[in-house]
């Protein structure tokens, strides 16, 4: 809420600068505008170079093109997620500075490099190479929000030595995004090794009783390591948003 | 099948010792008796001191008492599983040599110490102290079948160093029974550390999205460590039966 | 890892102070001890006044008593969760300085007030009065870990004005724990109003198609507000651990 | 039931106008015809310009064509739902006055504009643009039944101000159809803001733990706002039927 | 929203009657108060004799007593749902004019008979006698909100003649609440017989594959009769709220 | 339907014996009465000594007593199912000729021995002793409907020889009810051995992944033996009703 | 079992016609052969013109062709189920007397018209036209097994009068197969109207909360009409096998 | 762990051969390398001719080609699983000695015939021909690991005589892999006939309530035969790994 703005308005009414009718008009719309302003306020931090995000699935390349033009004209960067290669190549003809990652299925257009906003490094860890698309979506998203991001691949719990060999990187991260399918045990093991926040992302990798990622999801929700939190199956984007919320908190 | 018995019978018919009618009678019942004999045969190995097992849940102490008397009179040892303390104390008044384990809820009466039948050690590992009842049921059952059994407690994956501190015991076991609730990741980690057979037992420990052990069960079925096998939730008895099948195979 | 300790050991071998045999012995046990030490290290921060936590469910008051004596003698504070009133009163006879919260079912014994470790305030918000036990468990746990905690009750989404009336408190929190049963929509609404990390806790409040909290859990995992993370059903303790991981990160 | 018709028949028998045999014949078929008549009766209100509805999925365009010809010849309007673009264009060649909505996948042929039957406005609200196909199906169906329909799009709960900005429209509606996927919280929030009937339609929008719309369905069934009712996932048509039942009740 | 109130306030500021500071204060709180007022507004209709409702489950009789005293002192009627007999008898000692229905587990205290607000009759139909508690909760709730209520019991679909014998009552109802457990087919059959709104309430009656009411719930959501809407399992209260929303709509 | 009755009625109108008004009255109620009559007709066959059945669960012994008195006074036999021992003993004081089976939890009062209506023998087979209560409920119910019933116990598929030893009884049965919990494989094996109808009854025997009988239910629905049909979990009564429908069909 | 064959064998041994060694050989293989013979025995009844059945799904048309040639050369009729149009047309080029039903996806080759084996008529009833493929598969299968079959289409419970208009056909059937998707209520209603066996077939018709037929399956398992039995989702073939088992029982 | 290596290192430090700094460096990396070595150790047995395994699903043929070249150059054999025919033929052009099994979808390249490591025979049994792909994957995998493998096909429990005819082969196997879809009863029956370890593999064969193999999975987990263990749905590879763990244990 913005008491200053309200005060200004009331004083203008008192002084006669603003008629009661106009004041009425303006104030009638205040409550929700206000909430909206507030939202804009709290988005402001994000928007110092932060991208607008377009969910590419279920949109035609024409639709995305129009959205992209609007965003870029307004001076924003853009991140499109879940974008298949065909749509991406259509967009890249129009925006030669776009970059497409076929693995993570993200397309990024950066006109104003995102300012570094985070307190530390976001480390994206994934259990198997099949989990890479989700991990990559998380990494690209976190970077576009201005975070320093590192990636660690193929460190599943059935080969502990590979994970333990990177203990230092795990322990120096500010936030860890742990991506795993199948039994989803990776975040539990990491959660026992570090004190930092761990965001667990179950993937739909696996078959049969993996139930499309539900097995990994349940495993992560029941982690025996205290303080692991979980996002939806294959939701690399959401994990990055959560990591960004954590990493960019204002200094006390 | 028992060709000798069949041959004897046929030769008695040829010699006239056995009438065709009587032979007919005897052979008519052979097929299924035979299957039965076969079963008895393959049970014989087990029964050199192996207990008869009584599932205590849903039986009154009177019923169990009558069963126990029958078994012991027939010269067998006895193992009762899922037996609560009240029923156990009723039985112990009648059989002073019975031993009751309130944690694993097993009662054992050993009249003929089980012969050692196994090729090596069955190691029962459990993730948390809450998993102990299931682990204990497995350990007691395996012992009653004549296996050498060791136990390893509270080595959950959120505290890897506790597990890794026992790498030698893990690697020297002939069969490992890995008991875990919550996310059920323990067998995956163990499966990556040893080459021996690993039998995973999910437990109903946990709440909410643990879904009464279904989360752990799914985790174990989706283990990223190749060659883990799984039994029903809380089925310590079944895991011990499986370990016994593995450990007592005849020498080649 | 502790290179200093390793270096000292090697230098003692070089100098002859330590025999090769003894050095061998010491180093053989290093790898896992080392992981253990590391864990202790990363726990050290937590332990400046942080409690040891005892999960009270499924333990007798005698067992808890023995654990408590051990912890307190070792100079630790103690937090027992999921402790019913009977067990609590047994403990309070022995420890007159214990405090029991019958709503959140927590018992706390504070010998050394926890040092404030957090960067800001942890705000625990809950949708209905039936969700209070879970919210209270979260609040007490977070406080015992040294965080400043505030609570906001009965602000469910069916009465938006009650929630919106506290917009300032929502926006000034460092981390928000949002507790809700039934449809679990509260974290989505809050996630749209604030930029801080939001940890969603589904509760088992509800009946029928609430499926013991699964409805709320699924709702939270599918939040349309980006960056909400979720813990297990009724897991107030886990949410507080996650909030603590977020709130106590070292300054950059 | 139609006592008049029955009475006429009986009086014709009494008067000899109708033979007992013919009367027998006619009355033998009455019981079920009667139920049928009754149905027709209660459908009559609907049918003053109301369309016959054809479920297009799983029917060939030839089949739909034949059905359409029958209906239109009988003087009815027609609404086809779940009709993909290929089938639609085949139909539009034959019926140039047909209108196809590719978003809602409905095709309508109006020969007799539906009479306004409703008491007020049916307001169709949807959370995200991805929910539009279901919302549009609901809106078109309700219109074809003679209701005044308004639409409100993209007012998901993660951006409350957008929803609150339309409070007047929400409060002036006679019936609200609230369409949402993912966590499905929109109807709960609306239900707390208005006193009118709210029909919740979960959509299959989302992925992973959205479970094809089950998450939204469960959320809506567990709404903390009293008096929300729910229809099947993606069932815009059913919601419109329910809204029509509510909106067209006879005046007292 | 209340433009008059806002105008008055602004005019008082203009005239000096109200200082800018006080106006600021008042307006700062307006947005949410306003939403609150709005809620109160739309509740006003309900509250002309409508009860406050207390969910009795999980509250002590002392807690309910205190709530009841508050409500009654404020001049309200009271309805307590899901109240067991013990708590009810405690309340009836204090409030001799309370009425308790042990079947529906509701307790009502009526100080001001609810004004009839509905447009017609709410008919509560239930399939079997085991569904009666839920049906009764619905009936009592609807009555307390000022609706005319009729009840029809034991008209399950396996004995169609019993249901068809009441076709007239079904067809003259303004809203029908159809309560059924097991396969939950009753609302489908009724929906095919009447044009009025039908609210389906699945009950947890049944065993095994009834899955605690989920079978009935799914059946109702998949009704082949268009326009049936559904509430949560056993949610008689919610069905009555929905019926009330439908039945009490303002005349156009 | 009853054309004779209709004809009589019409002729009475023609002759003036019956006024048009009275005829109208009578015929108005015909349709549904007719369905009712029909039901009574098709029940008549059953009722030659067949019992009225009272589902005992959830009824007080007083309620059952009143029902029983009504039934017996009307000359019917009575079968009460799911009746616990306490209620049974209360009933047996009043009806000394009642017989109670504590295992199957049925109470029977036979005043007119049921006439044998079946074409052959109903054989009730069950896998384990824990399945006996359900098997017994089926057997008693089938007997009370006038069928010749045989029982075969403890012939689970893990001990095939026990089942195969009874091949003759299996093959001479007219209908087989196969009762099994756990994996529910018994009906598949029997279905491969006999040509008679096999009704499969899953029981809730088992734990963990037995999911309260759902595992057995799914197993039976997916039987590889063609032509197995299934009833609800633990529904011995329903299986007997189905067997009775099959066994008592009129001779061609 | 075949005592004659056994007796002949024993007498040949006694007489010396058969050596003990050869007798041994022959008898060793008897037990299982015997079970096989028995199976052949009980299949003999079926095979008087009964088809061999080939499950077409997942087989190439070449594979089916080879199987068909084998069967037809052996003098059998053939029924192929779940056969798509492409495979069917390949087969029809080779077997010009084959008949293909594209709706039920069955192909039949009848060289020896099946003898009528049934006691009465099998009536296949289905709720909606979308259920027709499953109903047709059931009807064709039952006919191929030698049963008289009638079909009744589009008599769903939301239009009761259509079903009731066929009460006579329902009541004169020997066995009824009731096919329905969505809420699956049809068998319950039919079960209340007739005394004959009713086999319920859930179909996967529906969407969203139909869960691929699980809703209908659960509805049928929980039918309030006693004695309904159920087969797997879409299993028209299985229902016909069950109907055949019921309809072809030997006369007493 | 490798004490020798450690000792050598320490002695080199003592002797000055290795500087403290270099020793420090080497030892710092020891802990995890060590775990890695250990893994290599326990893999050594496997690798005497054992293949590297490539999961073919989700990899392009180019990716697999590159992996294959690496493996074969390193002197390893190769097994690719879940490889469709297109990718296989691309690989076979490059590696003419590759063998592809289109049924089991495995491709094998054997440069060094695997040494026989097992104690006995692995018998792969499958219920129906539709289960063959999974059975074949298991058989090929077990063979590539150096086990003697036999296969037994189409011995489902609905035709017991076919299974019983192979009792000798069942009883002489060292480990049995029992593969079955639908109700998954085969392992239960086999488990009752043999004393050897039985690994149950549920397949996704079936439809409707088979739930993609979940029915078979649940059936196997609830086997009434003690000591059956289970792997994931369709996981022939995993079953072979488990069989290999069991069969290749070191002699005592």
PDB file of C-alpha atoms in Angstrom, chain B residues 39-228:
ATOM      1  CA  UNK B  39       6.594 -80.290  -1.843  1.00  0.00           C
ATOM      2  CA  UNK B  40       7.428 -82.248   1.240  1.00  0.00           C
ATOM      3  CA  UNK B  41      10.703 -83.167  -0.411  1.00  0.00           C
ATOM      4  CA  UNK B  42      11.741 -79.698  -1.059  1.00  0.00           C
ATOM      5  CA  UNK B  43      10.627 -78.769   2.378  1.00  0.00           C
ATOM      6  CA  UNK B  44      12.730 -81.488   3.894  1.00  0.00           C
ATOM      7  CA  UNK B  45      15.859 -79.427   3.604  1.00  0.00           C
ATOM      8  CA  UNK B  46      14.160 -76.629   5.410  1.00  0.00           C
ATOM      9  CA  UNK B  47      12.845 -78.840   8.092  1.00  0.00           C
ATOM     10  CA  UNK B  48      16.078 -80.036   9.578  1.00  0.00           C
ATOM     11  CA  UNK B  49      15.327 -78.042  12.657  1.00  0.00           C
ATOM     12  CA  UNK B  50      13.364 -75.366  10.812  1.00  0.00           C
ATOM     13  CA  UNK B  51      10.330 -74.043  12.624  1.00  0.00           C
ATOM     14  CA  UNK B  52       6.724 -74.204  11.669  1.00  0.00           C
ATOM     15  CA  UNK B  53       5.527 -70.624  11.408  1.00  0.00           C
ATOM     16  CA  UNK B  54       2.259 -69.354  12.878  1.00  0.00           C
ATOM     17  CA  UNK B  55       0.906 -65.964  11.805  1.00  0.00           C
ATOM     18  CA  UNK B  56      -0.346 -64.642  15.148  1.00  0.00           C
ATOM     19  CA  UNK B  57      -2.516 -61.748  13.989  1.00  0.00           C
ATOM     20  CA  UNK B  58      -6.204 -62.526  14.046  1.00  0.00           C
ATOM     21  CA  UNK B  59      -5.779 -65.737  16.051  1.00  0.00           C
ATOM     22  CA  UNK B  60      -6.755 -66.047  19.721  1.00  0.00           C
ATOM     23  CA  UNK B  61      -4.120 -67.234  22.197  1.00  0.00           C
ATOM     24  CA  UNK B  62      -6.194 -70.401  22.617  1.00  0.00           C
ATOM     25  CA  UNK B  63      -6.003 -71.142  18.933  1.00  0.00           C
ATOM     26  CA  UNK B  64      -2.269 -70.524  18.897  1.00  0.00           C
ATOM     27  CA  UNK B  65      -1.852 -72.690  21.975  1.00  0.00           C
ATOM     28  CA  UNK B  66      -3.548 -75.640  20.312  1.00  0.00           C
ATOM     29  CA  UNK B  67      -1.474 -75.190  17.146  1.00  0.00           C
ATOM     30  CA  UNK B  68       1.711 -74.926  19.211  1.00  0.00           C
ATOM     31  CA  UNK B  69       0.985 -78.113  21.127  1.00  0.00           C
ATOM     32  CA  UNK B  70       0.438 -79.969  17.880  1.00  0.00           C
ATOM     33  CA  UNK B  71       3.654 -78.698  16.331  1.00  0.00           C
ATOM     34  CA  UNK B  72       5.826 -79.309  19.381  1.00  0.00           C
ATOM     35  CA  UNK B  73       4.437 -82.782  19.935  1.00  0.00           C
ATOM     36  CA  UNK B  74       5.329 -83.525  16.337  1.00  0.00           C
ATOM     37  CA  UNK B  75       8.901 -82.599  17.198  1.00  0.00           C
ATOM     38  CA  UNK B  76       9.016 -79.272  15.400  1.00  0.00           C
ATOM     39  CA  UNK B  77      10.339 -75.927  16.503  1.00  0.00           C
ATOM     40  CA  UNK B  78       7.883 -73.050  16.374  1.00  0.00           C
ATOM     41  CA  UNK B  79       7.972 -69.413  15.304  1.00  0.00           C
ATOM     42  CA  UNK B  80       4.954 -67.192  15.874  1.00  0.00           C
ATOM     43  CA  UNK B  81       5.003 -63.792  14.143  1.00  0.00           C
ATOM     44  CA  UNK B  82       2.888 -60.655  14.660  1.00  0.00           C
ATOM     45  CA  UNK B  83       2.070 -61.760  18.180  1.00  0.00           C
ATOM     46  CA  UNK B  84       1.155 -59.099  20.699  1.00  0.00           C
ATOM     47  CA  UNK B  85       2.397 -59.128  24.262  1.00  0.00           C
ATOM     48  CA  UNK B  86      -0.847 -60.381  25.816  1.00  0.00           C
ATOM     49  CA  UNK B  87      -1.038 -63.482  23.690  1.00  0.00           C
ATOM     50  CA  UNK B  88       2.670 -64.047  24.171  1.00  0.00           C
ATOM     51  CA  UNK B  89       2.450 -64.044  27.967  1.00  0.00           C
ATOM     52  CA  UNK B  90      -0.433 -66.532  27.826  1.00  0.00           C
ATOM     53  CA  UNK B  91       1.744 -68.839  25.744  1.00  0.00           C
ATOM     54  CA  UNK B  92       4.805 -68.401  27.938  1.00  0.00           C
ATOM     55  CA  UNK B  93       2.912 -69.686  30.967  1.00  0.00           C
ATOM     56  CA  UNK B  94       2.399 -72.976  29.141  1.00  0.00           C
ATOM     57  CA  UNK B  95       5.787 -73.120  27.422  1.00  0.00           C
ATOM     58  CA  UNK B  96       8.409 -71.806  29.831  1.00  0.00           C
ATOM     59  CA  UNK B  97      11.145 -72.290  27.239  1.00  0.00           C
ATOM     60  CA  UNK B  98       9.440 -69.906  24.796  1.00  0.00           C
ATOM     61  CA  UNK B  99      11.211 -66.625  24.082  1.00  0.00           C
ATOM     62  CA  UNK B 100       9.290 -63.500  23.179  1.00  0.00           C
ATOM     63  CA  UNK B 101      10.707 -60.437  21.460  1.00  0.00           C
ATOM     64  CA  UNK B 102       8.282 -57.561  22.143  1.00  0.00           C
ATOM     65  CA  UNK B 103       9.958 -55.368  19.543  1.00  0.00           C
ATOM     66  CA  UNK B 104       9.748 -57.786  16.628  1.00  0.00           C
ATOM     67  CA  UNK B 105       6.584 -59.326  18.096  1.00  0.00           C
ATOM     68  CA  UNK B 106       7.925 -62.857  17.575  1.00  0.00           C
ATOM     69  CA  UNK B 107       7.746 -65.822  19.913  1.00  0.00           C
ATOM     70  CA  UNK B 108      10.103 -68.734  19.377  1.00  0.00           C
ATOM     71  CA  UNK B 109      10.212 -72.205  20.876  1.00  0.00           C
ATOM     72  CA  UNK B 110      13.361 -74.091  19.938  1.00  0.00           C
ATOM     73  CA  UNK B 111      13.468 -77.774  20.813  1.00  0.00           C
ATOM     74  CA  UNK B 112      16.077 -78.731  18.215  1.00  0.00           C
ATOM     75  CA  UNK B 113      18.521 -75.944  17.402  1.00  0.00           C
ATOM     76  CA  UNK B 114      18.221 -75.236  13.692  1.00  0.00           C
ATOM     77  CA  UNK B 115      21.130 -76.671  11.677  1.00  0.00           C
ATOM     78  CA  UNK B 116      23.133 -74.066   9.886  1.00  0.00           C
ATOM     79  CA  UNK B 117      22.039 -74.331   6.287  1.00  0.00           C
ATOM     80  CA  UNK B 118      23.170 -71.075   4.769  1.00  0.00           C
ATOM     81  CA  UNK B 119      26.186 -70.379   2.614  1.00  0.00           C
ATOM     82  CA  UNK B 120      27.021 -67.170   4.432  1.00  0.00           C
ATOM     83  CA  UNK B 121      25.695 -64.366   6.594  1.00  0.00           C
ATOM     84  CA  UNK B 122      22.314 -62.681   6.229  1.00  0.00           C
ATOM     85  CA  UNK B 123      22.771 -59.010   7.122  1.00  0.00           C
ATOM     86  CA  UNK B 124      19.631 -57.140   8.197  1.00  0.00           C
ATOM     87  CA  UNK B 125      20.097 -53.369   7.841  1.00  0.00           C
ATOM     88  CA  UNK B 126      17.548 -50.774   8.849  1.00  0.00           C
ATOM     89  CA  UNK B 127      17.283 -47.081   8.220  1.00  0.00           C
ATOM     90  CA  UNK B 128      15.756 -45.760  11.422  1.00  0.00           C
ATOM     91  CA  UNK B 129      14.875 -47.017  14.888  1.00  0.00           C
ATOM     92  CA  UNK B 130      11.205 -46.946  13.913  1.00  0.00           C
ATOM     93  CA  UNK B 131      11.954 -49.622  11.318  1.00  0.00           C
ATOM     94  CA  UNK B 132      13.345 -51.935  13.985  1.00  0.00           C
ATOM     95  CA  UNK B 133      10.210 -54.078  14.518  1.00  0.00           C
ATOM     96  CA  UNK B 134      10.250 -55.147  10.870  1.00  0.00           C
ATOM     97  CA  UNK B 135      14.010 -55.660  10.855  1.00  0.00           C
ATOM     98  CA  UNK B 136      13.808 -57.738  13.992  1.00  0.00           C
ATOM     99  CA  UNK B 137      11.051 -59.931  12.576  1.00  0.00           C
ATOM    100  CA  UNK B 138      13.277 -60.564   9.562  1.00  0.00           C
ATOM    101  CA  UNK B 139      16.316 -61.346  11.693  1.00  0.00           C
ATOM    102  CA  UNK B 140      14.515 -63.755  14.017  1.00  0.00           C
ATOM    103  CA  UNK B 141      12.859 -65.549  11.114  1.00  0.00           C
ATOM    104  CA  UNK B 142      16.111 -65.957   9.225  1.00  0.00           C
ATOM    105  CA  UNK B 143      17.832 -67.299  12.346  1.00  0.00           C
ATOM    106  CA  UNK B 144      15.056 -69.807  12.970  1.00  0.00           C
ATOM    107  CA  UNK B 145      15.611 -71.131   9.430  1.00  0.00           C
ATOM    108  CA  UNK B 146      19.237 -71.851  10.314  1.00  0.00           C
ATOM    109  CA  UNK B 147      20.980 -68.808   8.869  1.00  0.00           C
ATOM    110  CA  UNK B 148      23.767 -66.825  10.463  1.00  0.00           C
ATOM    111  CA  UNK B 149      22.294 -63.359  10.927  1.00  0.00           C
ATOM    112  CA  UNK B 150      23.801 -59.950  11.712  1.00  0.00           C
ATOM    113  CA  UNK B 151      21.979 -56.672  12.314  1.00  0.00           C
ATOM    114  CA  UNK B 152      22.878 -53.070  11.528  1.00  0.00           C
ATOM    115  CA  UNK B 153      20.605 -50.312  12.841  1.00  0.00           C
ATOM    116  CA  UNK B 154      19.947 -46.624  12.194  1.00  0.00           C
ATOM    117  CA  UNK B 155      22.014 -46.145   9.065  1.00  0.00           C
ATOM    118  CA  UNK B 156      19.589 -43.980   7.064  1.00  0.00           C
ATOM    119  CA  UNK B 157      20.751 -42.189   3.945  1.00  0.00           C
ATOM    120  CA  UNK B 158      20.464 -38.732   5.490  1.00  0.00           C
ATOM    121  CA  UNK B 159      23.530 -39.602   7.569  1.00  0.00           C
ATOM    122  CA  UNK B 160      25.688 -41.375   5.030  1.00  0.00           C
ATOM    123  CA  UNK B 161      28.773 -41.548   7.242  1.00  0.00           C
ATOM    124  CA  UNK B 162      26.990 -43.932   9.613  1.00  0.00           C
ATOM    125  CA  UNK B 163      26.298 -46.288   6.732  1.00  0.00           C
ATOM    126  CA  UNK B 164      29.696 -45.964   5.109  1.00  0.00           C
ATOM    127  CA  UNK B 165      31.382 -46.734   8.431  1.00  0.00           C
ATOM    128  CA  UNK B 166      30.091 -50.297   8.037  1.00  0.00           C
ATOM    129  CA  UNK B 167      31.177 -50.875   4.458  1.00  0.00           C
ATOM    130  CA  UNK B 168      33.105 -54.000   5.396  1.00  0.00           C
ATOM    131  CA  UNK B 169      30.151 -55.688   7.021  1.00  0.00           C
ATOM    132  CA  UNK B 170      27.978 -54.751   4.048  1.00  0.00           C
ATOM    133  CA  UNK B 171      30.495 -56.232   1.627  1.00  0.00           C
ATOM    134  CA  UNK B 172      31.055 -59.464   3.503  1.00  0.00           C
ATOM    135  CA  UNK B 173      27.383 -60.388   3.760  1.00  0.00           C
ATOM    136  CA  UNK B 174      25.965 -63.188   1.646  1.00  0.00           C
ATOM    137  CA  UNK B 175      22.520 -61.608   1.426  1.00  0.00           C
ATOM    138  CA  UNK B 176      21.380 -58.181   2.628  1.00  0.00           C
ATOM    139  CA  UNK B 177      17.882 -57.370   3.838  1.00  0.00           C
ATOM    140  CA  UNK B 178      17.490 -53.570   3.734  1.00  0.00           C
ATOM    141  CA  UNK B 179      14.563 -52.243   5.741  1.00  0.00           C
ATOM    142  CA  UNK B 180      13.380 -48.635   5.363  1.00  0.00           C
ATOM    143  CA  UNK B 181      10.270 -46.492   5.581  1.00  0.00           C
ATOM    144  CA  UNK B 182       9.658 -42.898   4.485  1.00  0.00           C
ATOM    145  CA  UNK B 183      11.409 -42.484   1.091  1.00  0.00           C
ATOM    146  CA  UNK B 184      12.946 -45.967   1.206  1.00  0.00           C
ATOM    147  CA  UNK B 185      16.272 -44.938  -0.336  1.00  0.00           C
ATOM    148  CA  UNK B 186      18.499 -47.193   1.758  1.00  0.00           C
ATOM    149  CA  UNK B 187      18.458 -50.248  -0.561  1.00  0.00           C
ATOM    150  CA  UNK B 188      19.432 -48.086  -3.548  1.00  0.00           C
ATOM    151  CA  UNK B 189      22.477 -46.776  -1.765  1.00  0.00           C
ATOM    152  CA  UNK B 190      23.449 -50.237  -0.480  1.00  0.00           C
ATOM    153  CA  UNK B 191      22.840 -51.773  -3.894  1.00  0.00           C
ATOM    154  CA  UNK B 192      25.418 -49.396  -5.306  1.00  0.00           C
ATOM    155  CA  UNK B 193      27.973 -50.428  -2.671  1.00  0.00           C
ATOM    156  CA  UNK B 194      27.763 -54.235  -2.730  1.00  0.00           C
ATOM    157  CA  UNK B 195      27.508 -57.040  -5.262  1.00  0.00           C
ATOM    158  CA  UNK B 196      25.443 -59.371  -3.080  1.00  0.00           C
ATOM    159  CA  UNK B 197      21.683 -59.843  -3.421  1.00  0.00           C
ATOM    160  CA  UNK B 198      19.737 -57.020  -1.718  1.00  0.00           C
ATOM    161  CA  UNK B 199      16.152 -57.626  -0.585  1.00  0.00           C
ATOM    162  CA  UNK B 200      14.335 -54.370   0.078  1.00  0.00           C
ATOM    163  CA  UNK B 201      11.578 -54.190   2.709  1.00  0.00           C
ATOM    164  CA  UNK B 202       9.471 -51.038   2.734  1.00  0.00           C
ATOM    165  CA  UNK B 203       7.938 -50.195   6.100  1.00  0.00           C
ATOM    166  CA  UNK B 204       4.816 -48.278   6.971  1.00  0.00           C
ATOM    167  CA  UNK B 205       6.883 -45.818   8.996  1.00  0.00           C
ATOM    168  CA  UNK B 206       6.028 -42.228   8.083  1.00  0.00           C
ATOM    169  CA  UNK B 207       2.825 -40.245   7.719  1.00  0.00           C
ATOM    170  CA  UNK B 208       0.886 -38.226   5.185  1.00  0.00           C
ATOM    171  CA  UNK B 209       2.297 -38.830   1.735  1.00  0.00           C
ATOM    172  CA  UNK B 210       4.081 -41.930   3.020  1.00  0.00           C
ATOM    173  CA  UNK B 211       0.695 -43.504   2.272  1.00  0.00           C
ATOM    174  CA  UNK B 212       1.252 -46.321   4.745  1.00  0.00           C
ATOM    175  CA  UNK B 213       4.477 -47.484   3.144  1.00  0.00           C
ATOM    176  CA  UNK B 214       3.475 -47.095  -0.509  1.00  0.00           C
ATOM    177  CA  UNK B 215       5.997 -44.270  -0.993  1.00  0.00           C
ATOM    178  CA  UNK B 216       8.839 -46.466   0.237  1.00  0.00           C
ATOM    179  CA  UNK B 217       7.568 -49.401  -1.826  1.00  0.00           C
ATOM    180  CA  UNK B 218       7.516 -47.351  -5.016  1.00  0.00           C
ATOM    181  CA  UNK B 219      10.934 -45.921  -4.263  1.00  0.00           C
ATOM    182  CA  UNK B 220      12.392 -49.401  -3.892  1.00  0.00           C
ATOM    183  CA  UNK B 221      10.737 -50.735  -7.053  1.00  0.00           C
ATOM    184  CA  UNK B 222      12.249 -47.818  -8.962  1.00  0.00           C
ATOM    185  CA  UNK B 223      15.693 -48.137  -7.496  1.00  0.00           C
ATOM    186  CA  UNK B 224      18.404 -46.821  -9.786  1.00  0.00           C
ATOM    187  CA  UNK B 225      20.708 -49.569  -8.471  1.00  0.00           C
ATOM    188  CA  UNK B 226      20.304 -52.629 -10.689  1.00  0.00           C
ATOM    189  CA  UNK B 227      19.096 -55.873  -9.182  1.00  0.00           C
ATOM    190  CA  UNK B 228      17.312 -54.772  -6.026  1.00  0.00           C
TER     191      UNK B 228
END
